JSON list of C-alpha atoms in Angstrom, two decimals:
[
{"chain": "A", "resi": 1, "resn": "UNK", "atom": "CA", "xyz": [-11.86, -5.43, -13.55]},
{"chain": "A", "resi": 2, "resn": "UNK", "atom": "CA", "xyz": [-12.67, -8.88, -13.03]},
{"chain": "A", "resi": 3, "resn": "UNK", "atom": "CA", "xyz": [-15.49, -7.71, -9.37]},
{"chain": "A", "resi": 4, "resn": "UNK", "atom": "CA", "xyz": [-16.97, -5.21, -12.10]},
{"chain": "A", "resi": 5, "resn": "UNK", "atom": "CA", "xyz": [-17.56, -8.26, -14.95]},
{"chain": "A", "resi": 6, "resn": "UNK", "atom": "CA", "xyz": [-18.99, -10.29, -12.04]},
{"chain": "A", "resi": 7, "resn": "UNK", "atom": "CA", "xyz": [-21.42, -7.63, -10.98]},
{"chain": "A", "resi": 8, "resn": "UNK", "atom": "CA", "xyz": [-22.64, -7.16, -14.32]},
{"chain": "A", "resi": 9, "resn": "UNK", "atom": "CA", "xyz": [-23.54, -10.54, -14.80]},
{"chain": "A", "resi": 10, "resn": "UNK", "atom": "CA", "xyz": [-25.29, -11.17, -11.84]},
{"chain": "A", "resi": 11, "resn": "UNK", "atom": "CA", "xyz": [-27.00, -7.79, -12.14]},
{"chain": "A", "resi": 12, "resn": "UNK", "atom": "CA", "xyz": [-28.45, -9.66, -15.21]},
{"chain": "A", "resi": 13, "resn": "UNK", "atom": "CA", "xyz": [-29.51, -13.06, -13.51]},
{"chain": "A", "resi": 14, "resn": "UNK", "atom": "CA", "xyz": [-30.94, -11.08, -10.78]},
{"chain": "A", "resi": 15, "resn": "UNK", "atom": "CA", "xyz": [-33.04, -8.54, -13.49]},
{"chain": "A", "resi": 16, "resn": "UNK", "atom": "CA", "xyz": [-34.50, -12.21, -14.62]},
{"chain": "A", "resi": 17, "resn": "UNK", "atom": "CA", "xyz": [-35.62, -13.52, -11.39]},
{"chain": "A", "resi": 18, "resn": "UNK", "atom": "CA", "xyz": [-36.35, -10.84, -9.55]},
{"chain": "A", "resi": 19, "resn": "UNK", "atom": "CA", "xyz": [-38.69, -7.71, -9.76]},
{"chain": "A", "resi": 20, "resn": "UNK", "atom": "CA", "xyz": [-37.43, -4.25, -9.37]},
{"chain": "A", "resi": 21, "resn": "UNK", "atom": "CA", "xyz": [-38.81, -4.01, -6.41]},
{"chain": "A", "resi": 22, "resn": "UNK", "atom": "CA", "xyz": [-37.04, -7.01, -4.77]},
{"chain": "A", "resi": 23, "resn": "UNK", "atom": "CA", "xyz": [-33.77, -6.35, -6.43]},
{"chain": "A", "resi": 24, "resn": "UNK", "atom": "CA", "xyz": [-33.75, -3.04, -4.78]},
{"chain": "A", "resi": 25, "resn": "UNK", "atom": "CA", "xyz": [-34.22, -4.10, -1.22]},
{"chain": "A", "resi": 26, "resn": "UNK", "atom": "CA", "xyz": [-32.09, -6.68, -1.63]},
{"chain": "A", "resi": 27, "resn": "UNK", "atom": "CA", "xyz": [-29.36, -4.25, -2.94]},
{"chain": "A", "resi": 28, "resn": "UNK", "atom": "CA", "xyz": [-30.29, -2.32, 0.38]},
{"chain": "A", "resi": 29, "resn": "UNK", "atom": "CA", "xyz": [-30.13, -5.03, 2.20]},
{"chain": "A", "resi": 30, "resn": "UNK", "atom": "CA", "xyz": [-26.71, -5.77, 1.23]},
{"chain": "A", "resi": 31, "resn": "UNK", "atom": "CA", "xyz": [-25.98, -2.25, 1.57]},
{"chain": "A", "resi": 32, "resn": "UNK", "atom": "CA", "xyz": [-26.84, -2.31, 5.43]},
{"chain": "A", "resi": 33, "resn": "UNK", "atom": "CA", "xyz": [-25.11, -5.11, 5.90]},
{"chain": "A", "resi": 34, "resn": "UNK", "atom": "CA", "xyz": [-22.07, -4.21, 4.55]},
{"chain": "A", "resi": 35, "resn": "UNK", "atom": "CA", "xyz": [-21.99, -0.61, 6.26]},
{"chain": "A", "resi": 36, "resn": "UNK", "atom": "CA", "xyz": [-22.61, -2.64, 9.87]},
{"chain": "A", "resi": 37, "resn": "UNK", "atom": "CA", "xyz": [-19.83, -4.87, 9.81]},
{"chain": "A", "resi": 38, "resn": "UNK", "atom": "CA", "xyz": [-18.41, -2.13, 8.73]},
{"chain": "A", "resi": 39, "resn": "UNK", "atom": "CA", "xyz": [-18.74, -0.42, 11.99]},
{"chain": "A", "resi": 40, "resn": "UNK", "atom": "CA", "xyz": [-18.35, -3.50, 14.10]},
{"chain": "A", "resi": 41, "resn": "UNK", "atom": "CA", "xyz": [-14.61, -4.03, 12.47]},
{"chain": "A", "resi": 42, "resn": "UNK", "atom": "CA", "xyz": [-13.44, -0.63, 13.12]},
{"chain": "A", "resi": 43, "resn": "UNK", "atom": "CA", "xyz": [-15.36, -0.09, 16.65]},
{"chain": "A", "resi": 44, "resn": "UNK", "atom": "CA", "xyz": [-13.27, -3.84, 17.61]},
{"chain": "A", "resi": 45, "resn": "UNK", "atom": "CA", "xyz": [-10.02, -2.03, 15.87]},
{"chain": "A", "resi": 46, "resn": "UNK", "atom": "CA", "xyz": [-10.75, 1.19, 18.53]},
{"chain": "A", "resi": 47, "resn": "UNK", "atom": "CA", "xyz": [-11.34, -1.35, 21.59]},
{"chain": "A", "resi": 48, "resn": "UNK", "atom": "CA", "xyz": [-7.99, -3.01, 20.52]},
{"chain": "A", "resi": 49, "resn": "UNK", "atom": "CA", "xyz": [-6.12, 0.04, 21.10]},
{"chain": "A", "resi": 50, "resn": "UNK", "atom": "CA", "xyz": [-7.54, 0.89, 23.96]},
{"chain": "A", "resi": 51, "resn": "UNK", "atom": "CA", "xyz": [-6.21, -2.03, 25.71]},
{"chain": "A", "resi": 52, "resn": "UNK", "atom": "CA", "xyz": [-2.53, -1.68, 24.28]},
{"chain": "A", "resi": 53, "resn": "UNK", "atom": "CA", "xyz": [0.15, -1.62, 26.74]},
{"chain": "A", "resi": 54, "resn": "UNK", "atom": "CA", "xyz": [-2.70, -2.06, 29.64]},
{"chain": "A", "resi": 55, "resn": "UNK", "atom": "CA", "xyz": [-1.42, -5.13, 32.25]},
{"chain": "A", "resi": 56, "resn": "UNK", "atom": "CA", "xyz": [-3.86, -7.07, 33.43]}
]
């Protein structure tokens, strides 16, 4: 409940400083990055288990 109280806020600070515009790329922005590290953390999780029970 608390993340959703937070978000509200800030939407409201943002809404002040920034222009629709800019509050939407930066919302995409954040998006994208989100949705890469994302795919880093599970593509590192697959290249862990690939090396399981390998000797090297």
């Amino acid at each position: 409940m608390r993340e959703a109280e937070l978000d509200k806020e800030y939407s409201e600070m943002f809404n002040k400083l920034m222009s629709p515009e800019k509050l939407f790329k930066a919302q995409q922005a954040e998006r994208a990055f989100m949705e890469e590290e994302l795919r880093k953390f599970r593509e590192s999780k697959e290249d862990g288990r690939k090396t399981i029970g390998k000797r090297h």
